[in-house]
CSV table of C-alpha atoms and ligand atoms in Angstrom, one decimal:
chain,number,residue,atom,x,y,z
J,24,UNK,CA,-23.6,-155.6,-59.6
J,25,UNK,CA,-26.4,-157.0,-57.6
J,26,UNK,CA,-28.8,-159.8,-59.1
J,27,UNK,CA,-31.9,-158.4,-59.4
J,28,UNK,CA,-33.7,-161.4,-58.0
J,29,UNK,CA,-32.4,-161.0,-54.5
J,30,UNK,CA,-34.6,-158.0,-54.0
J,31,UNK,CA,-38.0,-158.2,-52.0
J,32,UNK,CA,-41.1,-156.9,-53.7
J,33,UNK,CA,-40.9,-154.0,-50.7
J,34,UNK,CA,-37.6,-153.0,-51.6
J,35,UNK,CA,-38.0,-153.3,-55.4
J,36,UNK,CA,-41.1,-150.7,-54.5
J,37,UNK,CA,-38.7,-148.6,-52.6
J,38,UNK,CA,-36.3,-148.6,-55.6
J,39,UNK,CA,-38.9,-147.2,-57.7
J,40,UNK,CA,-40.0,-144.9,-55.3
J,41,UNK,CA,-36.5,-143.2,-55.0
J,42,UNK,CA,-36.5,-142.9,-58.9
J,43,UNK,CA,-39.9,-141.1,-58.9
J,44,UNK,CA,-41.3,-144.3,-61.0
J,45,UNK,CA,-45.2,-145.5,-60.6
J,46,UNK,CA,-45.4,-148.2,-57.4
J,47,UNK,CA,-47.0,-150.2,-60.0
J,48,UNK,CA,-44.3,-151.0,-61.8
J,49,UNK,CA,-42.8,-152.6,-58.8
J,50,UNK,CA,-45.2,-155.2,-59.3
J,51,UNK,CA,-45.0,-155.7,-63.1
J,52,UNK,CA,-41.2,-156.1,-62.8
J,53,UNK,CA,-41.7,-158.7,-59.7
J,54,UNK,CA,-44.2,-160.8,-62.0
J,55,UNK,CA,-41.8,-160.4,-64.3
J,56,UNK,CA,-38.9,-161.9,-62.6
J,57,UNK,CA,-41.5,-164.2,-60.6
J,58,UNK,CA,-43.8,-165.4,-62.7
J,59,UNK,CA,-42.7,-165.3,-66.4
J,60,UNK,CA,-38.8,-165.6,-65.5
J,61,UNK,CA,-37.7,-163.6,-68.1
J,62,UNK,CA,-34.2,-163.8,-68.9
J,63,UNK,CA,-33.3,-160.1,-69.8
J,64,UNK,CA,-34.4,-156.6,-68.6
J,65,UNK,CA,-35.2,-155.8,-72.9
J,66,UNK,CA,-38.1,-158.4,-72.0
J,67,UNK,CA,-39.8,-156.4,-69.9
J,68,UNK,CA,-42.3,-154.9,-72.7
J,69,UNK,CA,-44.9,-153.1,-70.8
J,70,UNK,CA,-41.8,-151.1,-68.2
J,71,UNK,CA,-41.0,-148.1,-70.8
J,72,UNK,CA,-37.2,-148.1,-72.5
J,73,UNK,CA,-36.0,-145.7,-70.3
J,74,UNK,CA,-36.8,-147.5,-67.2
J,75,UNK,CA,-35.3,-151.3,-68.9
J,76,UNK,CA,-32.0,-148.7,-69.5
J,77,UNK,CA,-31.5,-147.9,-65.8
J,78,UNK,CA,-32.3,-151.2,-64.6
J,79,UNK,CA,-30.3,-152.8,-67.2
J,80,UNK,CA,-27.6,-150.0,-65.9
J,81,UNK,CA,-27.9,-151.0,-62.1
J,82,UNK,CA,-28.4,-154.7,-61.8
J,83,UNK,CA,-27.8,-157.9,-63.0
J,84,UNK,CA,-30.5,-160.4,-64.5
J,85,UNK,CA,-29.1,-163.9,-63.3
J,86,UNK,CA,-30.1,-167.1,-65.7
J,87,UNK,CA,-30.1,-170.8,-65.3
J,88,UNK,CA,-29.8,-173.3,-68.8
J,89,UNK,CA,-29.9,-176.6,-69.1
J,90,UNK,CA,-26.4,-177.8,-69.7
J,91,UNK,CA,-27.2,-181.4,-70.0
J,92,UNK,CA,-30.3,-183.9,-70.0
J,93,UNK,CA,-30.5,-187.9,-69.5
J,94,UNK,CA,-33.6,-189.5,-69.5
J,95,UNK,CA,-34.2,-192.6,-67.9
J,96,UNK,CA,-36.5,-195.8,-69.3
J,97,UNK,CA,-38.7,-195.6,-66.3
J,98,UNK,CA,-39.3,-191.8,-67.7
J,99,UNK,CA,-37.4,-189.9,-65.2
J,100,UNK,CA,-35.5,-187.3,-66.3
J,101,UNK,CA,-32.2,-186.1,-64.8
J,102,UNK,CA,-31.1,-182.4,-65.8
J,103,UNK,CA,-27.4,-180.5,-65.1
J,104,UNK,CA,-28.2,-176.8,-64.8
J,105,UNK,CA,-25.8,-174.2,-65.5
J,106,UNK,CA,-25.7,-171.0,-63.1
J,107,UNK,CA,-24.8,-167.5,-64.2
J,108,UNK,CA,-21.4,-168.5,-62.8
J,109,UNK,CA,-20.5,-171.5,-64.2
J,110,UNK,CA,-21.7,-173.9,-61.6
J,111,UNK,CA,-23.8,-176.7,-62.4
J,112,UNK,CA,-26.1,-178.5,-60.3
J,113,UNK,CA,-28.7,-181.6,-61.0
J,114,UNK,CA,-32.1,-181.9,-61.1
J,115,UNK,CA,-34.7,-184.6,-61.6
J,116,UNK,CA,-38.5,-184.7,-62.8
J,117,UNK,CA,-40.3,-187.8,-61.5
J,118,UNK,CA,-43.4,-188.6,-63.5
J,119,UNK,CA,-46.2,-190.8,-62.2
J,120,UNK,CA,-49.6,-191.7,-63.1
J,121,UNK,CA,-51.3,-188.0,-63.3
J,122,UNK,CA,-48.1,-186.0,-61.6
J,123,UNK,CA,-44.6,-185.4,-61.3
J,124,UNK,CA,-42.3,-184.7,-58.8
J,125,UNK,CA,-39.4,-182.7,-58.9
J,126,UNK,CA,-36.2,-183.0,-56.6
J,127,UNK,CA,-34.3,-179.8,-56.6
J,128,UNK,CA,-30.7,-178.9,-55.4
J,129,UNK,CA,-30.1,-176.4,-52.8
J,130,UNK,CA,-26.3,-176.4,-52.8
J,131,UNK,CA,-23.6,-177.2,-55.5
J,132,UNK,CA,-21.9,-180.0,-54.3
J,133,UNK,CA,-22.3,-180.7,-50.2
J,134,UNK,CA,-20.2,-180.2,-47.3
J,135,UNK,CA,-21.8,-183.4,-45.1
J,136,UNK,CA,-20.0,-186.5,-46.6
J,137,UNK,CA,-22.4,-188.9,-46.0
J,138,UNK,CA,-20.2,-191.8,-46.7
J,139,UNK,CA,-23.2,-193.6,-49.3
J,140,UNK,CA,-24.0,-190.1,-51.1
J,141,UNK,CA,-22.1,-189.6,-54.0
J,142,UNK,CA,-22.4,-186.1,-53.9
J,143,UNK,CA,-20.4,-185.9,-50.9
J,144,UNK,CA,-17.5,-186.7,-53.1
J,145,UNK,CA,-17.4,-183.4,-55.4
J,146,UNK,CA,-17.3,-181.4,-52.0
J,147,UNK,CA,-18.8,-178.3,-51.6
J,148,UNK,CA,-18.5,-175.1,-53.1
J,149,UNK,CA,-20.9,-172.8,-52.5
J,150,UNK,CA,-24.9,-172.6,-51.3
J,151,UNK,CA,-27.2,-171.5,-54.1
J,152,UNK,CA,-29.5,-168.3,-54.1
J,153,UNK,CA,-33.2,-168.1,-53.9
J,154,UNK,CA,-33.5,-167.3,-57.6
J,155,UNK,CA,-31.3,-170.8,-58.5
J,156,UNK,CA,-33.5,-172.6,-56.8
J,157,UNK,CA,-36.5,-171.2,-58.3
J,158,UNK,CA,-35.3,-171.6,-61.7
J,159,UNK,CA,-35.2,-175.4,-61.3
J,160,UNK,CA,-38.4,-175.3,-60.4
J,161,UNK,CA,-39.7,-172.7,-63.1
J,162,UNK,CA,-37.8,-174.7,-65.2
J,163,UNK,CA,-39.3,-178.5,-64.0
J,164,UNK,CA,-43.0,-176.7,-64.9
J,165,UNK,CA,-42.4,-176.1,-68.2
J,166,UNK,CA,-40.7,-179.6,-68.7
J,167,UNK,CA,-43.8,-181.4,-66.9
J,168,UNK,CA,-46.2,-180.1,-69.0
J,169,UNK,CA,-44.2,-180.3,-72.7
J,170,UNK,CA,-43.0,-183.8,-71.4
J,171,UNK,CA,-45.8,-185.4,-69.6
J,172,UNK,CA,-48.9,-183.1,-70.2
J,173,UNK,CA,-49.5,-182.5,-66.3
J,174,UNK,CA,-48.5,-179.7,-64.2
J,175,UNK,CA,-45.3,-180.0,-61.6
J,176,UNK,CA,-47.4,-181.4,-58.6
J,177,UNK,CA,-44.8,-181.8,-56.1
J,178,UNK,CA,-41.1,-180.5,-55.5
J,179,UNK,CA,-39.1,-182.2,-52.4
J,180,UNK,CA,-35.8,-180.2,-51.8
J,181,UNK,CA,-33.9,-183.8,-51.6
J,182,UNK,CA,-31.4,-183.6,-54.9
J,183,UNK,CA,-28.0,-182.0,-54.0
J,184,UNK,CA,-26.6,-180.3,-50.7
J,185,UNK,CA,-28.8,-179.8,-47.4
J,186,UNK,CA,-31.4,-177.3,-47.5
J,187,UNK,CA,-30.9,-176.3,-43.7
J,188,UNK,CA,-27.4,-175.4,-44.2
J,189,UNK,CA,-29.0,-172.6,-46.7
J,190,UNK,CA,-32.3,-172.2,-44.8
J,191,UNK,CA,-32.5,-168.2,-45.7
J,192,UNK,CA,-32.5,-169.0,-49.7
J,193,UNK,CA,-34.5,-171.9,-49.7
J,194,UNK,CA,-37.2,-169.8,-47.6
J,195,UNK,CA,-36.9,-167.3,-49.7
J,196,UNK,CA,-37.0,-169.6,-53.1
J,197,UNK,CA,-40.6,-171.5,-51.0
J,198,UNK,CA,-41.7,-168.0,-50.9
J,199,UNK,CA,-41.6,-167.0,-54.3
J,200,UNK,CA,-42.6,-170.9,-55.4
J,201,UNK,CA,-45.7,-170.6,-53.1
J,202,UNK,CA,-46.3,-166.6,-53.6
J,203,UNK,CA,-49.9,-166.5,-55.1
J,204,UNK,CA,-48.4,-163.0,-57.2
J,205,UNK,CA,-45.5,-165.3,-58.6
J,206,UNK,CA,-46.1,-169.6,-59.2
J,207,UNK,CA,-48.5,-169.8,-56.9
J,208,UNK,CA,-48.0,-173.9,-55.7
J,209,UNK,CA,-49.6,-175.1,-52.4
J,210,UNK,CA,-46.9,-174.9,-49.5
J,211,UNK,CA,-48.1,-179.0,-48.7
J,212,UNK,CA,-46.8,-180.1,-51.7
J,213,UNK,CA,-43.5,-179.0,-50.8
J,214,UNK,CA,-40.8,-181.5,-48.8
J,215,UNK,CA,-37.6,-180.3,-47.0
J,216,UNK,CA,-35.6,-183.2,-46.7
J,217,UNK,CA,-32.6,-183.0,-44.0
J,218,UNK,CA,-30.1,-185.1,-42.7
J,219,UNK,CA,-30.7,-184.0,-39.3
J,220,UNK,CA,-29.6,-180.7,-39.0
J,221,UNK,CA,-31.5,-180.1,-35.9
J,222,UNK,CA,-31.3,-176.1,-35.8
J,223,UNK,CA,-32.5,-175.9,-39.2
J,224,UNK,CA,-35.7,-178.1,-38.2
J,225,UNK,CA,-36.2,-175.1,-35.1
J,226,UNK,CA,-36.3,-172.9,-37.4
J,227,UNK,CA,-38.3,-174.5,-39.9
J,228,UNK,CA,-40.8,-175.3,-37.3
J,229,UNK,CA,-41.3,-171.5,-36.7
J,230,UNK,CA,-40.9,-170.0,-39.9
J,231,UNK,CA,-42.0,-172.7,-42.4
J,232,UNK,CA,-44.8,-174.4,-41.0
J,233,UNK,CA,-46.9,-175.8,-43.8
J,234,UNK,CA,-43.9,-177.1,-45.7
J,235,UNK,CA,-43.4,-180.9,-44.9
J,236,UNK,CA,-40.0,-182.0,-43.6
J,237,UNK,CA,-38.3,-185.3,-44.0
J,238,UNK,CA,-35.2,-186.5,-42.3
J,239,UNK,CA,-33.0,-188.9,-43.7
J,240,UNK,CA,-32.2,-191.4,-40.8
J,241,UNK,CA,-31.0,-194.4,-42.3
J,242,UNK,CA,-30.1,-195.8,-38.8
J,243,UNK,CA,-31.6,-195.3,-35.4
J,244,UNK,CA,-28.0,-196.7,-33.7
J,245,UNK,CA,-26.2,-193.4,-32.6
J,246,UNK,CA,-22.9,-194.5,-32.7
J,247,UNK,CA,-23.8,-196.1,-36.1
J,248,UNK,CA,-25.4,-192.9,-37.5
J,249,UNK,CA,-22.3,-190.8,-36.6
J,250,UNK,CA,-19.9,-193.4,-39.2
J,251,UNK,CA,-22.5,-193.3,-42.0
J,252,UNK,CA,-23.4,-189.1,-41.4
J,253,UNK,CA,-20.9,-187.3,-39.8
J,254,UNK,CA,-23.6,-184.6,-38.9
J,255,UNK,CA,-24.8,-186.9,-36.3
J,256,UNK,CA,-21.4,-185.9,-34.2
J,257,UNK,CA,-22.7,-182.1,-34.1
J,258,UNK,CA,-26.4,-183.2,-33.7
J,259,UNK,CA,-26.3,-186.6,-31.8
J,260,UNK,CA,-29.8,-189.1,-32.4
J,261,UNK,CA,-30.8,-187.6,-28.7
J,262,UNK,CA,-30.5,-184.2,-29.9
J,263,UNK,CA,-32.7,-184.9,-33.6
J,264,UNK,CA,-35.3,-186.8,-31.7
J,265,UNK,CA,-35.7,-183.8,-29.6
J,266,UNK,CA,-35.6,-181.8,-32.2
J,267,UNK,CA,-38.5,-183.5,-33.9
J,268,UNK,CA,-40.4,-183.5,-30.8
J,269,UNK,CA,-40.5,-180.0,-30.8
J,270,UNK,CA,-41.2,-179.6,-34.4
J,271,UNK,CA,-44.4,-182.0,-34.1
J,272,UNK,CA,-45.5,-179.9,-30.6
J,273,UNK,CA,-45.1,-176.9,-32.6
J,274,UNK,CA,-46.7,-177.4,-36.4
J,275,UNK,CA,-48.4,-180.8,-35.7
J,276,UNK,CA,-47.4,-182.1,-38.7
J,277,UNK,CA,-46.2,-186.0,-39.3
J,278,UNK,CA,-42.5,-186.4,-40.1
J,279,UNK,CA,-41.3,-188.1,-43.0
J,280,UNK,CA,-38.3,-190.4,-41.8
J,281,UNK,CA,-36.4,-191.9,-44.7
J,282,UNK,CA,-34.3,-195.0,-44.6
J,283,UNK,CA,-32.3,-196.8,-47.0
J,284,UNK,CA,-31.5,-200.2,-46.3
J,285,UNK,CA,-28.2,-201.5,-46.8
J,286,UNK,CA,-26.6,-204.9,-46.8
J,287,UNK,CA,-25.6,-205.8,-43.3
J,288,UNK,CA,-25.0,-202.6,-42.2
J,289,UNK,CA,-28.8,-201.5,-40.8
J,290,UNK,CA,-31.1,-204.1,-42.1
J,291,UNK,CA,-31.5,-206.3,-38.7
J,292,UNK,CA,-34.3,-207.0,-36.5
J,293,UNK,CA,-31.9,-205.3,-34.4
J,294,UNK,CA,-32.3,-202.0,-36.3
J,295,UNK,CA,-35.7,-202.5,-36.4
J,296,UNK,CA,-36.5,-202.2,-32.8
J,297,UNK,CA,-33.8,-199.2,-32.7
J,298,UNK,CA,-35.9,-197.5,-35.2
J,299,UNK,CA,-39.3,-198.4,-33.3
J,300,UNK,CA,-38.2,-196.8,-30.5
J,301,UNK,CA,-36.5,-193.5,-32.0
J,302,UNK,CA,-40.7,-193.2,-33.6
J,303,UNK,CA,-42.0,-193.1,-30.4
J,304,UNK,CA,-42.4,-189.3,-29.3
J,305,UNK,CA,-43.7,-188.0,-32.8
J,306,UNK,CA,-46.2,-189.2,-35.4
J,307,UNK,CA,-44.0,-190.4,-37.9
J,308,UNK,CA,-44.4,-192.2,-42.1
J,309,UNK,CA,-41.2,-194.2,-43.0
J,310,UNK,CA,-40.6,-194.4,-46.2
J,311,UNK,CA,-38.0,-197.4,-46.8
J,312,UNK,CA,-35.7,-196.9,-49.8
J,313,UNK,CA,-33.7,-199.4,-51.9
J,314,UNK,CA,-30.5,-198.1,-51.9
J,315,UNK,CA,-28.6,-197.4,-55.6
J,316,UNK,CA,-24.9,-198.5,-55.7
J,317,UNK,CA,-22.7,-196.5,-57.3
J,318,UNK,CA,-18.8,-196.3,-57.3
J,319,UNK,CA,-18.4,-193.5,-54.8
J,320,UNK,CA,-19.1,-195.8,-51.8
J,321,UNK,CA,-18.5,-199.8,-50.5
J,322,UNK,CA,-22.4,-200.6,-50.0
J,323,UNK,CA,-24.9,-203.1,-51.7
J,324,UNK,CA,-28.8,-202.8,-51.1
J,325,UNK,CA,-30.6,-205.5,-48.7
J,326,UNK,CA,-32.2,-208.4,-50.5
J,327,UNK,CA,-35.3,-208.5,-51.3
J,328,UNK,CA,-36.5,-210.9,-48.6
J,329,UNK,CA,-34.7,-208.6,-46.0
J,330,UNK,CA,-36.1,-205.8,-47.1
J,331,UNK,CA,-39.6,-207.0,-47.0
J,332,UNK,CA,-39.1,-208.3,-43.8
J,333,UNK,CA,-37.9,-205.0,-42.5
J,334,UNK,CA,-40.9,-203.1,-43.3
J,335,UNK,CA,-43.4,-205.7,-42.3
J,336,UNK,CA,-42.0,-205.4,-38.8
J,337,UNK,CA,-42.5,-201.8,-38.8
J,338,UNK,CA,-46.2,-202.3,-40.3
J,339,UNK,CA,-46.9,-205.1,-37.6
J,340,UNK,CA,-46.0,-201.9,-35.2
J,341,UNK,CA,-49.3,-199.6,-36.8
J,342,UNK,CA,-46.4,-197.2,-38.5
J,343,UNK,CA,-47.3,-196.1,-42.2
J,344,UNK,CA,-44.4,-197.7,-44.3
J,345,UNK,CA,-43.8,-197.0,-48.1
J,346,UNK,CA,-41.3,-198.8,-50.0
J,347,UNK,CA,-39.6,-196.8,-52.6
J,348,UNK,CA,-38.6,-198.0,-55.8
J,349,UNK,CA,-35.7,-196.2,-56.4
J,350,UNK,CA,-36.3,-194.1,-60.0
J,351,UNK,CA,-33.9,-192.8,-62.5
J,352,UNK,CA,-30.8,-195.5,-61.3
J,353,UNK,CA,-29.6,-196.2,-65.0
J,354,UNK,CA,-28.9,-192.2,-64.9
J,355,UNK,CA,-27.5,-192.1,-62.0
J,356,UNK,CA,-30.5,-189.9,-60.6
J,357,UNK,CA,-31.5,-191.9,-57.7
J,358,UNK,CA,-31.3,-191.1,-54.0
J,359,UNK,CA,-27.5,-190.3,-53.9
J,360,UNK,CA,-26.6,-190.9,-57.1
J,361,UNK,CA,-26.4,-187.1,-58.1
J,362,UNK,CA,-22.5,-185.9,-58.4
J,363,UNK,CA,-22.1,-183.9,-62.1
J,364,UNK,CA,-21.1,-186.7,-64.3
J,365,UNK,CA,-21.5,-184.8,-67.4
J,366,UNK,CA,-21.7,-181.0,-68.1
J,367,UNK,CA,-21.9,-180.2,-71.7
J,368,UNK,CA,-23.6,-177.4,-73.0
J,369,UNK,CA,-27.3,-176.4,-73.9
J,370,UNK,CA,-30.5,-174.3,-73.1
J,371,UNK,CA,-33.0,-174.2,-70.7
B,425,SF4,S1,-26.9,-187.4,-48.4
B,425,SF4,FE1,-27.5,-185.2,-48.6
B,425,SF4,S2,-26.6,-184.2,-46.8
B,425,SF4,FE2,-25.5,-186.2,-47.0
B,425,SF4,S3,-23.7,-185.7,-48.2
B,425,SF4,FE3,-25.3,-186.3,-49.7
B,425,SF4,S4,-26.3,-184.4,-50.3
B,425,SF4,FE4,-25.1,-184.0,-48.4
């Protein structure tokens, strides 16, 4: 049986025109599934019996539930979410002073093998659908405003797998997300971060204008950026700066780069001046990120006096430079920390 949610709002109106139904009820199941996220067809109170029956009959209703929660003492939450199928994936819900920030997964597990990202470890096994995503994010709303009494403000698609690789769902999950008939959120207060998947950034230039995108970088040395991302063998620096060039000619929009600084691996003055250069064709903002060790990979983060000398040579340049303090790291939900440590049962 087909999930229900991977219907357009056309072809659910189609559906119910071929069954002789109202076209109106097209729209009350869509906010339905859109905007309440109900999590079975008997829900549905104002579609009549019969009509629940034969949908109930014909499709599937796919859920999402929390199947695990850690929160961290700089309030950070990290969730594991349970698909219809079993798989889990993480989540985490950044609060700050008056919003909160959630970083959703687009894939279960990931097929780059970044060698920091201890994601890359668990592999991949399979993209998630628009309706997976969605339900993080329903989700995340709910949790904002019972945990911290604001609304979700801002989702970046940064927790696990790369967004490009999926581009079709994640369109179609920023669709619904931004949809004034379903949640309704601002398109600018969404991020699609990418590891330089330089097709994907085409086509998000055409088809996904007002959503921000971010590329992790973490080195501006080619040869260098191939050993840390393996990606950068298919889509060489050349190739992403390109890329990015076209992106900026085409939406005008300012690209987030992000870099996290390691320990004598691309935190020289050196790096610096790579970096400086690679930020030449495109307005870009950097944001500099400690990194968070974990036992999935060899690396330390730069010293403190490294780090701040790093980013005052890329201020000294006029570039925009924010240093992140890595949240959630005693839960294992920073930056490419996320990889499934625990998966025990619950409800969303
Ligand atoms: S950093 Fe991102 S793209 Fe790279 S392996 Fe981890 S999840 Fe995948």
């Amino acid at each position: 049986m087909k999930d229900i949610h991977t219907l357009s709002l056309p072809q659910l109106q189609q559906w119910m025109k071929e069954r002789q139904q109202p076209a109106f009820r097209a729209k009350q199941l869509y906010e339905y599934l859109w905007k309440q996220n109900v999590t079975s067809f008997q829900e549905m109170l104002s579609l009549p019996q019969a009509l629940r029956d034969l949908l109930a009959g014909e499709f599937l209703l796919a859920k999402a539930a929390f199947a695990d929660m850690q929160e961290s003492a700089d309030g950070s939450v990290k969730y594991a979410v349970r698909m219809s199928d079993g798989a889990v994936v993480e989540m985490v819900l950044i609060p700050s002073r008056n919003r909160s920030t959630l970083c959703v997964s687009s894939q279960v597990g990931c097929p780059l093998n970044c060698r920091f990202c201890a994601t890359a470890r668990m592999g991949f096994s399979r993209n998630l659908n628009a309706y997976e995503m969605y339900a993080q994010v329903f989700a995340a709303r709910q949790e904002s405003e019972a945990r911290f009494g604001h609304p979700l403000s801002n989702i970046v698609w940064m927790g696990m797998g790369e967004p490009l690789l999926n581009f079709e769902a994640v369109k179609a999950a920023v669709e619904r997300v931004t949809d004034p008939e379903g949640m309704g959120m601002s398109p600018s207060r969404i991020t699609l971060s990418t590891s330089g998947h330089c097709d994907g950034i085409r086509q998000m230039a055409r088809e996904l204008p007002s959503v921000h995108l971010a590329v992790s970088l973490h080195t501006a040395d080619a040869r260098q950026r191939q050993e840390l991302m393996p990606i950068g063998g298919k889509y060489p620096l050349s190739a992403l700066s390109d890329a990015l060039a076209d992106y900026h000619e085409r939406t005008n929009n300012r690209i987030t780069l992000e870099y996290m600084l390691l320990k004598d691996v691309n935190d020289s003055l050196r790096h610096v001046r790579l970096l400086l250069d690679f930020c030449r064709r495109f307005p870009v903002k950097i944001n500099l990120i400690e990194y968070n060790t974990h036992p999935y990979a060899p690396y330390q983060p730069s010293d403190a006096d490294t780090f701040r000398r790093f980013a005052q040579s890329l201020e000294e340049k006029n570039l925009i430079v924010n240093v992140r303090r890595s949240k959630g790291r005693d839960i294992a939900a920073a930056c490419g920390q996320l990889a499934n440590e625990k998966k025990n049962s619950g409800k969303m």
